[in-house]
Coordinates of N, CA and C in Angstrom, one line a residue:
M1 N -14.6 -7.8 21.5 CA -14.0 -7.5 20.2 C -12.5 -7.4 20.4
T2 N -11.7 -7.9 19.5 CA -10.2 -7.8 19.6 C -9.8 -6.3 19.4
R3 N -8.9 -5.9 20.3 CA -8.3 -4.6 20.1 C -6.9 -4.7 19.5
L4 N -6.6 -3.8 18.6 CA -5.3 -3.9 17.9 C -4.3 -3.2 18.7
S5 N -3.1 -3.8 18.7 CA -1.9 -3.1 19.4 C -1.5 -1.9 18.6
E6 N -0.7 -1.0 19.2 CA -0.1 0.1 18.5 C 0.8 -0.4 17.4
Q7 N 1.5 -1.5 17.6 CA 2.4 -2.0 16.6 C 1.6 -2.5 15.4
R8 N 0.5 -3.2 15.7 CA -0.4 -3.6 14.5 C -1.0 -2.5 13.8
V9 N -1.4 -1.4 14.5 CA -1.9 -0.2 13.8 C -0.8 0.4 12.9
A10 N 0.4 0.4 13.4 CA 1.5 1.0 12.6 C 1.8 0.1 11.4
E11 N 1.6 -1.2 11.5 CA 1.8 -2.1 10.4 C 0.7 -1.9 9.4
I12 N -0.5 -1.7 9.8 CA -1.6 -1.4 8.9 C -1.4 -0.1 8.2
R13 N -0.9 0.9 8.9 CA -0.6 2.2 8.3 C 0.4 2.0 7.2
G14 N 1.4 1.2 7.4 CA 2.4 0.9 6.4 C 1.8 0.2 5.2
V15 N 0.9 -0.7 5.4 CA 0.2 -1.4 4.3 C -0.6 -0.3 3.5
L16 N -1.3 0.5 4.2 CA -2.1 1.5 3.5 C -1.2 2.5 2.7
A17 N -0.1 2.9 3.3 CA 0.8 3.8 2.6 C 1.3 3.2 1.4
D18 N 1.7 1.9 1.5 CA 2.2 1.2 0.3 C 1.2 1.1 -0.8
V19 N 0.0 0.7 -0.5 CA -1.1 0.5 -1.5 C -1.5 1.8 -2.1
L20 N -1.7 2.8 -1.2 CA -2.2 4.1 -1.6 C -1.1 5.0 -2.2
E21 N 0.1 4.5 -2.1 CA 1.3 5.3 -2.6 C 1.4 6.7 -2.1
V22 N 1.3 6.7 -0.7 CA 1.5 8.0 0.0 C 2.4 7.7 1.2
D23 N 3.0 8.8 1.7 CA 3.8 8.7 2.9 C 2.9 8.4 4.1
E24 N 3.5 7.5 5.0 CA 2.7 7.1 6.2 C 2.2 8.3 7.0
S25 N 3.0 9.4 7.0 CA 2.7 10.5 7.8 C 1.4 11.2 7.3
R26 N 1.0 10.9 6.1 CA -0.3 11.5 5.6 C -1.5 10.7 6.0
I27 N -1.3 9.6 6.7 CA -2.5 8.7 7.0 C -2.7 8.9 8.5
G28 N -3.6 9.8 8.9 CA -4.1 9.9 10.3 C -5.2 9.0 10.5
E29 N -5.6 8.9 11.8 CA -6.7 8.0 12.2 C -8.0 8.3 11.4
D30 N -8.3 9.6 11.1 CA -9.5 10.0 10.4 C -9.3 10.5 9.0
T31 N -8.1 10.3 8.4 CA -7.9 10.8 7.1 C -8.7 9.9 6.1
L32 N -9.5 10.6 5.3 CA -10.4 9.9 4.4 C -9.6 9.5 3.1
F33 N -9.6 8.2 2.8 CA -8.8 7.7 1.7 C -9.2 8.3 0.4
K34 N -10.4 8.3 0.1 CA -10.9 8.9 -1.2 C -10.8 10.4 -1.3
E35 N -11.3 11.1 -0.3 CA -11.4 12.5 -0.3 C -10.0 13.2 -0.1
D36 N -9.3 12.7 0.9 CA -8.0 13.3 1.3 C -6.8 12.8 0.6
L37 N -6.9 11.5 0.1 CA -5.7 10.9 -0.5 C -5.9 10.5 -1.9
D38 N -7.1 10.9 -2.5 CA -7.4 10.6 -3.9 C -7.3 9.1 -4.3
A39 N -7.7 8.2 -3.3 CA -7.7 6.8 -3.6 C -9.0 6.5 -4.4
D40 N -8.9 5.5 -5.3 CA -10.1 5.1 -6.0 C -10.5 3.8 -5.4
S41 N -11.7 3.3 -5.9 CA -12.3 2.0 -5.3 C -11.4 0.8 -5.6
M42 N -10.6 0.8 -6.7 CA -9.7 -0.3 -6.9 C -8.6 -0.3 -5.9
K43 N -8.1 0.8 -5.5 CA -7.1 0.8 -4.4 C -7.6 0.3 -3.1
L44 N -8.9 0.6 -2.8 CA -9.5 0.1 -1.6 C -9.7 -1.4 -1.6
I45 N -10.0 -1.9 -2.8 CA -10.1 -3.4 -2.9 C -8.7 -4.0 -2.7
E46 N -7.7 -3.3 -3.2 CA -6.4 -3.8 -3.0 C -6.0 -3.8 -1.6
V47 N -6.4 -2.8 -0.8 CA -6.2 -2.7 0.6 C -6.8 -3.9 1.3
L48 N -8.0 -4.2 1.0 CA -8.8 -5.3 1.5 C -8.0 -6.6 1.3
A49 N -7.6 -6.8 0.0 CA -6.9 -8.0 -0.4 C -5.6 -8.2 0.4
R50 N -4.8 -7.1 0.5 CA -3.5 -7.1 1.2 C -3.7 -7.5 2.7
L51 N -4.8 -6.9 3.3 CA -5.0 -7.2 4.7 C -5.4 -8.7 4.9
E52 N -6.2 -9.2 4.0 CA -6.5 -10.6 4.0 C -5.3 -11.5 4.0
I53 N -4.4 -11.2 3.1 CA -3.1 -11.9 2.9 C -2.2 -11.7 4.1
E54 N -2.0 -10.5 4.5 CA -1.1 -10.2 5.6 C -1.5 -10.8 6.9
Y55 N -2.8 -10.8 7.2 CA -3.3 -11.3 8.5 C -4.1 -12.6 8.4
D56 N -4.1 -13.2 7.2 CA -4.8 -14.5 7.1 C -6.2 -14.5 7.6
V57 N -7.0 -13.5 7.2 CA -8.4 -13.4 7.5 C -9.2 -13.2 6.3
E58 N -10.5 -13.4 6.4 CA -11.4 -13.1 5.4 C -12.2 -11.9 5.7
I59 N -12.3 -10.9 4.8 CA -13.0 -9.7 5.0 C -14.0 -9.6 3.9
D60 N -15.3 -9.5 4.2 CA -16.3 -9.4 3.1 C -16.2 -8.0 2.4
E61 N -16.4 -8.0 1.1 CA -16.3 -6.8 0.4 C -17.3 -5.7 0.8
S62 N -18.4 -6.1 1.5 CA -19.4 -5.2 2.0 C -18.7 -4.3 3.1
E63 N -17.6 -4.7 3.7 CA -17.0 -4.0 4.7 C -16.2 -2.8 4.1
L64 N -16.1 -2.7 2.8 CA -15.4 -1.6 2.2 C -16.1 -0.2 2.6
D65 N -17.4 -0.3 2.8 CA -18.1 0.9 3.2 C -17.6 1.5 4.5
R66 N -17.1 0.6 5.4 CA -16.6 1.1 6.7 C -15.1 1.4 6.6
M67 N -14.4 0.9 5.6 CA -13.0 1.1 5.5 C -12.6 2.4 4.7
V68 N -13.1 3.5 5.3 CA -12.9 4.8 4.6 C -11.7 5.6 5.2
N69 N -11.2 5.1 6.4 CA -10.0 5.7 7.0 C -9.3 4.7 7.9
L70 N -8.2 5.1 8.5 CA -7.4 4.1 9.3 C -8.3 3.5 10.4
R71 N -9.1 4.4 11.1 CA -9.9 3.9 12.2 C -10.9 2.8 11.7
G72 N -11.5 3.0 10.5 CA -12.4 2.0 10.0 C -11.7 0.7 9.6
V73 N -10.6 0.8 9.0 CA -9.8 -0.3 8.6 C -9.4 -1.1 9.9
C74 N -9.0 -0.5 10.9 CA -8.6 -1.1 12.2 C -9.8 -1.8 12.8
E75 N -11.0 -1.2 12.8 CA -12.2 -1.8 13.3 C -12.6 -3.0 12.6
V76 N -12.6 -3.0 11.2 CA -12.9 -4.1 10.4 C -11.9 -5.3 10.6
L77 N -10.6 -4.9 10.7 CA -9.6 -6.0 10.9 C -9.7 -6.6 12.3
A78 N -10.0 -5.8 13.3 CA -10.1 -6.3 14.6 C -11.3 -7.3 14.7
Q79 N -12.4 -6.9 14.0 CA -13.6 -7.8 14.0 C -13.3 -9.1 13.3
A80 N -12.5 -9.0 12.2 CA -12.2 -10.2 11.4 C -11.3 -11.1 12.3
L81 N -10.3 -10.5 12.9 CA -9.4 -11.3 13.8 C -10.1 -11.9 15.0
G82 N -11.1 -11.2 15.5 CA -11.9 -11.7 16.6 C -12.7 -12.9 16.2
A83 N -13.3 -12.8 15.0 CA -14.1 -13.9 14.5 C -13.2 -15.1 14.2
Q84 N -12.0 -14.9 13.8 CA -11.1 -16.0 13.5 C -10.7 -16.7 14.8
E85 N -10.5 -15.9 15.9 CA -10.1 -16.4 17.2 C -11.3 -17.3 17.7
K86 N -12.5 -16.8 17.6 CA -13.7 -17.6 18.0 C -13.8 -18.9 17.3
A87 N -13.6 -18.8 16.0 CA -13.7 -20.0 15.1 C -12.7 -21.1 15.5
A88 N -11.5 -20.6 16.0 CA -10.4 -21.5 16.4 C -10.7 -22.2 17.7
E89 N -11.6 -21.7 18.5 CA -11.8 -22.2 19.9 C -12.6 -23.5 19.8

């Protein structure tokens, strides 16, 4: 599985902060978007869409169940990027 660099994690944190309309400092690895940051499901769909655009990957909406915090988002994105790399081989 593809591991994300610290720089990429910081970029993702920035995307999350922008979409969720919170300061980046409020987004820890295990901060729950809905419970801790009052995000609704529409915001999470927007996160998914932004990641697809930013990183030119496809992420199935079923992955939203895993995308509850920064750690989950990074895992899903790493998996999508890994699948993309394999398809390119």
